[in-house]
Amino acid sequence: MNTGSAHDVAIIGGGAAGLSAAVTLARSLRSVIVVDAGEPRNAPATSAHNVLAREGGSPRELLAAGRREAHHYGADIRCDPAVAARRADDGFEVDLANGGTITARRLLLATGVIDELPDVPGVREFWGTSVLHCAYCHGWEVRGQPIGVLGTSTLSVHQALLFRQLSDDVTLFCHRMPDPSDEASVQLAALDIQVVHGIVDRLRGEDDVLRAVVLDDGHEHLIDALTVAPRFMARADLYQQLGGALTEHPLGAFIATDPLGRTEIPGVWAAGNVSDLGAMIAAATGAGVTTAAAINADLVAEDAGDAVRARAEPFPAAKGDIRDDSSAR
Ligand SMILES: Cc1cc2nc3c(=O)[nH]c(=O)nc-3n(C[C@H](O)[C@H](O)[C@H](O)COP(=O)(O)OP(=O)(O)OC[C@H]3O[C@@H](n4cnc5c(N)ncnc54)[C@H](O)[C@@H]3O)c2cc1C
């Protein structure tokens, strides 16, 4: 079998996607190393929702449990950012920030995304608590409250409609979005969604609690929560170093894969938010398992080919020996 690389699979990123892939691969007796910088995307949030059987748990505790499970099956977990990746003779080499290089036959990128937030003072401060982006993740927690929607594109109208399902007090701040179309305006009016024109200057809070949106003309609008539409940018430095290119999307940019997580670069796979911008935790977890199974199948095929060649190689030499012996008699 192939023994040149220290590990069968190096997983870069130990969030929901990377850790679930690690469990699946380690349970197939693959040698797995997970390299994780420890900055999951939902870290600013205090709770994670739509996670069956772990509903409302802490994002950090969820991943701590995932690490324990992966470790239990033999995965090696390093808390260290990966800073460089290159192809090696029979796989890949990955350099770690704190020194050292790991080698693996296959690379799984589960590095997630960076949420590029709108440049409005206060947005970053309240991000993940009362500045939200996903009606499914934290909409229930702000149900019935005054909710603002920061308009940055025509998709903001959709966000306003989604949050209107959760509250009858929704205000769309047009801010930097184009004026709503006639059709959108009719829908917004029919659902009693207030539309406020003008640029949002900042958010105002007190005692770490969001209180109001302040417009650049000084007017304040009291709200308890604000929804925004970040740009989701795949963390793909390593992929680009290996020669890969990102695929643009109206919401950001991602690594394109086939349904099993295979990228355009042979031997490199991707799962979770890095390749699916809309994946919530359950979807990222599922993608990790699916991609891990596909990687294992790929390695099984390679191992079988190696085994066939290893068995076949001695026979020509042995036949030669016999022929030589008989001609000597
Ligand atoms: C504020 C907020 C709240 C959310 N709440 C919910 C919720 O309640 N329910 C829900 O289902 N979804 C929620 N989500 C979405 C959820 O965060 C994602 O679905 C999930 O994190 C995707 O998992 P992932 O493994 O793809 O990426 P991540 O969880 O982001 O994990 C990626 C990991 O890779 C690491 N990494 C990146 N680059 C490197 C590198 N070069 N070397 C080593 N490690 C690296 C990162 O540090 C990180 O630990 C929320 C998102 C946000 C922003």
Coordinates of C-alpha atoms and ligand atoms in Angstrom, one line a residue:
M1 CA 0.0 0.0 0.0
N2 CA 1.0 3.7 -0.4
T3 CA 3.1 4.6 2.6
G4 CA 4.9 7.7 1.4
S5 CA 2.5 10.1 3.2
A6 CA 2.2 10.2 7.0
H7 CA -1.6 10.3 6.8
D8 CA -4.3 9.1 4.5
V9 CA -6.2 12.4 4.8
A10 CA -5.4 15.8 6.1
I11 CA -8.5 17.8 7.0
I12 CA -8.0 21.5 7.1
G13 CA -10.7 23.0 9.4
G14 CA -12.2 21.5 12.4
G15 CA -15.8 22.8 12.3
A16 CA -18.9 20.8 11.7
A17 CA -17.8 19.7 8.3
G18 CA -14.2 18.8 9.1
L19 CA -14.9 17.0 12.3
S20 CA -17.8 14.9 11.0
A21 CA -15.5 13.9 8.0
A22 CA -12.8 13.0 10.5
V23 CA -15.2 10.7 12.5
T24 CA -16.3 9.0 9.3
L25 CA -12.7 8.5 7.9
A26 CA -11.3 7.4 11.3
R27 CA -14.1 4.9 11.7
S28 CA -13.0 3.4 8.3
L29 CA -9.5 3.0 9.9
R30 CA -8.0 5.8 7.8
S31 CA -5.2 7.8 9.4
V32 CA -6.6 11.3 9.7
I33 CA -5.2 14.6 10.9
V34 CA -7.4 17.6 11.5
V35 CA -5.7 21.0 11.5
D36 CA -7.9 23.7 13.0
A37 CA -7.4 27.4 13.6
G38 CA -10.3 27.3 16.1
E39 CA -12.4 30.1 14.7
P40 CA -15.7 28.6 13.6
R41 CA -18.0 31.0 11.9
N42 CA -20.8 30.9 14.5
A43 CA -18.4 31.6 17.4
P44 CA -20.0 35.0 18.1
A45 CA -23.4 33.3 18.8
T46 CA -24.2 31.9 22.2
S47 CA -26.4 29.1 20.9
A48 CA -26.7 26.9 17.8
H49 CA -30.2 26.0 16.5
N50 CA -31.7 23.4 14.1
V51 CA -29.1 20.9 15.3
L52 CA -31.1 17.8 16.0
A53 CA -30.7 16.4 19.5
R54 CA -28.3 19.2 20.4
E55 CA -30.8 22.1 20.0
G56 CA -29.8 25.4 21.4
G57 CA -26.3 24.2 22.6
S58 CA -23.2 26.3 22.7
P59 CA -21.3 26.4 19.3
R60 CA -18.0 25.9 21.1
E61 CA -19.3 22.9 23.2
L62 CA -20.7 21.3 20.1
L63 CA -17.3 21.4 18.4
A64 CA -15.6 20.3 21.6
A65 CA -17.8 17.2 21.6
G66 CA -17.1 16.6 17.9
R67 CA -13.3 16.8 18.6
R68 CA -13.7 14.2 21.4
E69 CA -15.6 11.9 19.1
A70 CA -13.0 12.2 16.3
H71 CA -10.2 11.7 18.7
H72 CA -11.9 8.7 20.2
Y73 CA -11.7 6.9 16.8
G74 CA -8.1 7.9 16.4
A75 CA -8.0 11.2 14.5
D76 CA -5.0 13.3 15.3
I77 CA -6.2 16.9 16.0
R78 CA -3.8 19.9 15.8
C79 CA -4.9 23.4 16.9
D80 CA -2.8 25.3 14.4
P81 CA -3.6 27.3 11.3
A82 CA -2.4 25.8 8.0
V83 CA -0.6 28.4 6.1
A84 CA 0.7 26.8 2.9
A85 CA -0.1 23.7 0.8
R86 CA 1.6 22.1 -2.2
R87 CA 1.5 18.9 -4.1
A88 CA 4.1 16.3 -3.2
D89 CA 5.2 13.1 -4.9
D90 CA 2.3 11.0 -3.6
G91 CA -0.1 13.5 -2.1
F92 CA 0.2 16.9 -0.4
E93 CA 2.4 18.8 2.0
V94 CA 0.8 21.3 4.4
D95 CA 2.8 23.8 6.4
L96 CA 1.5 24.8 9.9
A97 CA 1.8 28.3 11.3
N98 CA 3.6 27.1 14.4
G99 CA 6.2 25.2 12.4
G100 CA 6.1 21.7 11.0
T101 CA 4.8 20.2 7.9
I102 CA 2.2 17.4 7.6
T103 CA 1.8 15.1 4.6
A104 CA -1.3 13.3 3.4
R105 CA -2.5 11.4 0.4
R106 CA -5.7 13.4 0.1
L107 CA -6.6 16.9 1.3
L108 CA -10.1 17.9 2.5
L109 CA -10.7 21.6 2.8
A110 CA -13.4 22.4 5.4
T111 CA -12.2 25.9 6.2
G112 CA -15.6 27.6 6.1
V113 CA -16.2 31.2 5.1
I114 CA -15.5 34.7 6.3
D115 CA -18.6 36.8 6.7
E116 CA -17.8 40.2 5.2
L117 CA -20.1 42.5 7.1
P118 CA -21.6 45.8 5.9
D119 CA -19.4 48.7 6.9
V120 CA -21.7 50.4 9.3
P121 CA -20.5 51.3 12.8
G122 CA -22.0 48.9 15.4
V123 CA -22.7 46.0 13.1
R124 CA -19.5 44.1 14.1
E125 CA -20.1 44.9 17.7
F126 CA -23.5 43.3 17.8
W127 CA -22.8 40.6 15.2
G128 CA -24.0 37.2 16.2
T129 CA -26.1 38.5 19.1
S130 CA -28.6 41.1 17.9
V131 CA -27.2 41.6 14.4
L132 CA -28.2 38.5 12.5
H133 CA -28.2 37.1 9.0
C134 CA -30.2 33.9 9.1
A135 CA -33.9 33.7 10.0
Y136 CA -33.6 30.0 10.6
C137 CA -30.6 30.2 12.9
H138 CA -31.8 32.9 15.3
G139 CA -35.1 34.2 14.0
W140 CA -37.1 32.4 16.6
E141 CA -35.1 34.2 19.4
V142 CA -36.2 37.6 18.1
R143 CA -39.8 36.6 17.2
G144 CA -42.4 39.3 17.9
Q145 CA -39.8 42.0 18.5
P146 CA -39.1 45.2 16.4
I147 CA -36.7 43.9 13.7
G148 CA -34.8 46.1 11.2
V149 CA -33.4 44.9 7.9
L150 CA -30.3 46.7 6.6
G151 CA -30.8 47.0 2.8
T152 CA -27.7 46.3 0.8
S153 CA -29.1 44.6 -2.3
T154 CA -32.4 43.6 -3.8
L155 CA -32.1 40.4 -1.7
S156 CA -32.8 42.5 1.4
V157 CA -36.5 42.5 0.4
H158 CA -36.5 38.7 0.6
Q159 CA -34.9 39.0 4.1
A160 CA -37.6 41.4 5.2
L161 CA -40.3 39.0 4.0
L162 CA -38.6 36.1 5.8
F163 CA -38.4 38.0 9.1
R164 CA -42.0 39.3 8.7
Q165 CA -43.0 35.6 9.2
L166 CA -41.5 36.0 12.7
S167 CA -42.6 39.5 13.7
D168 CA -45.3 42.0 12.7
D169 CA -42.9 44.8 13.4
V170 CA -40.4 44.8 10.6
T171 CA -38.7 47.8 9.1
L172 CA -36.6 47.8 5.9
F173 CA -33.9 50.4 5.9
C174 CA -33.1 51.0 2.3
H175 CA -29.6 52.3 3.1
R176 CA -27.5 51.3 0.0
M177 CA -30.0 49.0 -1.8
P178 CA -31.7 50.0 -5.0
D179 CA -35.3 51.2 -4.4
P180 CA -37.6 48.2 -4.2
S181 CA -39.3 47.3 -7.5
D182 CA -43.0 48.1 -7.9
E183 CA -43.9 44.5 -7.2
A184 CA -41.7 44.4 -4.1
S185 CA -43.2 47.7 -2.9
V186 CA -46.7 46.2 -3.2
Q187 CA -45.7 43.1 -1.2
L188 CA -44.0 45.1 1.5
A189 CA -47.0 47.4 1.9
A190 CA -49.4 44.5 1.9
L191 CA -47.5 42.9 4.8
D192 CA -47.2 46.2 6.7
I193 CA -43.4 46.2 6.5
Q194 CA -42.2 49.8 7.0
V195 CA -39.8 51.1 4.4
V196 CA -37.3 53.8 5.5
H197 CA -35.3 55.6 2.9
G198 CA -31.9 57.2 3.7
I199 CA -28.4 56.0 4.7
V200 CA -27.9 54.2 8.0
D201 CA -25.1 56.1 9.9
R202 CA -24.6 53.7 12.8
L203 CA -26.2 51.4 15.4
R204 CA -26.8 52.6 18.9
G205 CA -26.6 50.3 21.9
E206 CA -26.6 50.6 25.6
D207 CA -25.1 48.1 28.1
D208 CA -24.2 45.7 25.2
V209 CA -27.9 45.7 24.0
L210 CA -28.8 47.0 20.6
R211 CA -31.3 49.8 20.9
A212 CA -31.6 51.7 17.6
V213 CA -30.7 52.4 14.0
V214 CA -29.5 56.0 13.5
L215 CA -29.8 57.5 10.1
D216 CA -27.4 60.1 8.7
D217 CA -30.0 62.8 9.1
G218 CA -30.0 62.0 12.9
H219 CA -33.4 60.2 13.0
E220 CA -33.4 57.2 15.3
H221 CA -35.6 54.1 14.9
L222 CA -35.9 51.8 17.9
I223 CA -35.2 48.1 17.1
D224 CA -34.2 45.0 19.1
A225 CA -32.5 43.2 16.2
L226 CA -31.1 44.0 12.8
T227 CA -30.6 41.6 10.0
V228 CA -27.8 42.1 7.5
A229 CA -26.6 40.3 4.4
P230 CA -22.8 39.6 4.7
R231 CA -20.8 38.6 1.7
F232 CA -19.8 35.0 2.3
M233 CA -16.2 34.6 1.2
A234 CA -14.7 31.0 1.2
R235 CA -11.5 30.7 3.2
A236 CA -9.6 29.4 0.2
D237 CA -6.0 30.5 0.4
L238 CA -4.7 26.9 0.4
Y239 CA -6.9 26.0 -2.6
Q240 CA -5.7 29.0 -4.5
Q241 CA -2.0 28.1 -3.7
L242 CA -2.7 24.7 -5.2
G243 CA -4.0 26.3 -8.4
G244 CA -7.7 26.4 -7.7
A245 CA -10.0 29.2 -8.6
L246 CA -13.1 30.4 -6.7
T247 CA -16.5 30.5 -8.2
E248 CA -18.5 33.7 -7.9
H249 CA -22.0 33.7 -6.5
P250 CA -24.5 36.5 -5.8
L251 CA -23.9 36.0 -2.1
G252 CA -20.0 35.7 -2.2
A253 CA -17.6 33.1 -3.6
F254 CA -17.0 29.4 -3.0
I255 CA -15.0 26.3 -4.1
A256 CA -17.0 24.4 -6.7
T257 CA -17.3 20.7 -6.2
D258 CA -19.2 17.8 -7.6
P259 CA -22.0 16.4 -5.3
L260 CA -19.5 14.2 -3.4
G261 CA -17.1 17.1 -2.6
R262 CA -14.5 16.5 -5.3
T263 CA -12.9 19.8 -6.5
E264 CA -11.3 20.5 -9.9
I265 CA -7.9 19.7 -8.4
P266 CA -7.2 15.9 -8.3
G267 CA -6.9 14.7 -4.7
V268 CA -8.4 17.9 -3.2
W269 CA -11.9 17.8 -1.7
A270 CA -14.0 20.4 0.0
A271 CA -17.0 20.3 2.3
G272 CA -19.2 22.6 4.4
N273 CA -19.5 26.4 3.9
V274 CA -16.3 26.6 1.9
S275 CA -18.1 24.9 -1.0
D276 CA -21.8 25.5 0.0
L277 CA -22.3 29.1 1.2
G278 CA -25.9 28.4 2.5
A279 CA -25.0 25.3 4.5
M280 CA -26.2 25.4 8.1
I281 CA -24.6 23.1 10.7
A282 CA -26.6 20.1 9.8
A283 CA -25.9 20.5 6.1
A284 CA -22.2 21.0 6.8
T285 CA -22.1 17.9 9.0
G286 CA -23.9 15.9 6.3
A287 CA -21.5 17.1 3.6
G288 CA -18.5 16.2 5.8
V289 CA -19.8 12.6 6.1
T290 CA -20.7 12.3 2.4
T291 CA -17.3 13.7 1.3
A292 CA -15.4 11.5 3.8
A293 CA -17.1 8.4 2.3
A294 CA -16.2 9.5 -1.2
I295 CA -12.6 10.1 -0.2
N296 CA -12.5 6.7 1.5
A297 CA -13.9 5.1 -1.7
D298 CA -11.2 6.9 -3.8
L299 CA -8.4 5.6 -1.5
V300 CA -9.9 2.1 -1.5
A301 CA -9.7 2.1 -5.3
E302 CA -6.1 3.3 -5.2
D303 CA -5.2 0.7 -2.5
A304 CA -6.8 -2.1 -4.6
G305 CA -4.8 -1.0 -7.6
D306 CA -1.6 -0.9 -5.6
A307 CA -2.3 -4.4 -4.2
V308 CA -2.9 -5.8 -7.7
R309 CA 0.4 -4.4 -8.9
A310 CA 2.2 -5.6 -5.8
R311 CA 0.9 -9.2 -6.4
A312 CA 1.7 -9.1 -10.1
E313 CA 5.3 -7.8 -9.9
P314 CA 7.0 -10.9 -8.4
F315 CA 5.6 -13.4 -11.0
P316 CA 7.7 -12.4 -14.1
A317 CA 10.9 -12.7 -12.1
A318 CA 9.9 -16.1 -10.7
K319 CA 9.0 -17.4 -14.1
G320 CA 12.4 -16.2 -15.4
D321 CA 14.1 -18.1 -12.6
I322 CA 12.3 -21.3 -13.4
R323 CA 13.1 -21.0 -17.2
D324 CA 16.8 -20.4 -16.4
D325 CA 16.9 -23.4 -14.1
S326 CA 15.3 -25.8 -16.6
S327 CA 17.6 -24.7 -19.5
A328 CA 20.6 -25.5 -17.3
R329 CA 19.6 -29.2 -16.8
Ligands
LIG1 C1 -23.4 34.3 13.8 C2 -23.7 33.0 13.2 C3 -24.7 32.2 13.8 C4 -25.0 30.9 13.2 N1 -25.9 30.2 13.9 C5 -26.3 29.0 13.3 C6 -27.2 28.2 14.0 O1 -27.8 28.5 15.0 N2 -27.6 27.0 13.4 C7 -27.0 26.6 12.2 O2 -27.3 25.5 11.7 N3 -26.0 27.3 11.6 C8 -25.7 28.5 12.2 N4 -24.7 29.3 11.5 C9 -24.0 28.7 10.3 C10 -22.9 27.9 10.8 O3 -21.9 28.7 11.5 C11 -22.2 27.1 9.7 O4 -23.2 26.3 9.0 C12 -21.1 26.2 10.1 O5 -20.2 26.9 10.9 C13 -20.4 25.6 8.9 O6 -19.5 24.7 9.3 P1 -18.1 24.5 8.5 O7 -17.4 23.4 9.2 O8 -18.2 24.5 7.1 O9 -17.2 25.9 8.9 P2 -16.8 26.5 10.3 O10 -17.7 26.1 11.4 O11 -16.6 27.9 10.0 O12 -15.4 25.8 10.6 C14 -14.3 26.1 9.8 C15 -13.0 25.9 10.6 O13 -11.9 25.9 9.8 C16 -10.9 26.6 10.5 N5 -9.9 27.1 9.5 C17 -10.1 28.0 8.5 N6 -9.0 28.2 7.7 C18 -8.1 27.4 8.3 C19 -6.7 27.1 8.1 N7 -6.0 27.7 7.0 N8 -6.0 26.3 8.9 C20 -6.7 25.7 9.9 N9 -8.0 25.9 10.2 C21 -8.7 26.7 9.4 C22 -11.6 27.8 11.2 O14 -10.9 28.3 12.2 C23 -12.9 27.0 11.7 O15 -12.6 26.4 13.0 C24 -24.4 30.5 12.0 C25 -23.5 31.4 11.4 C26 -23.2 32.6 11.9 C27 -22.2 33.5 11.2

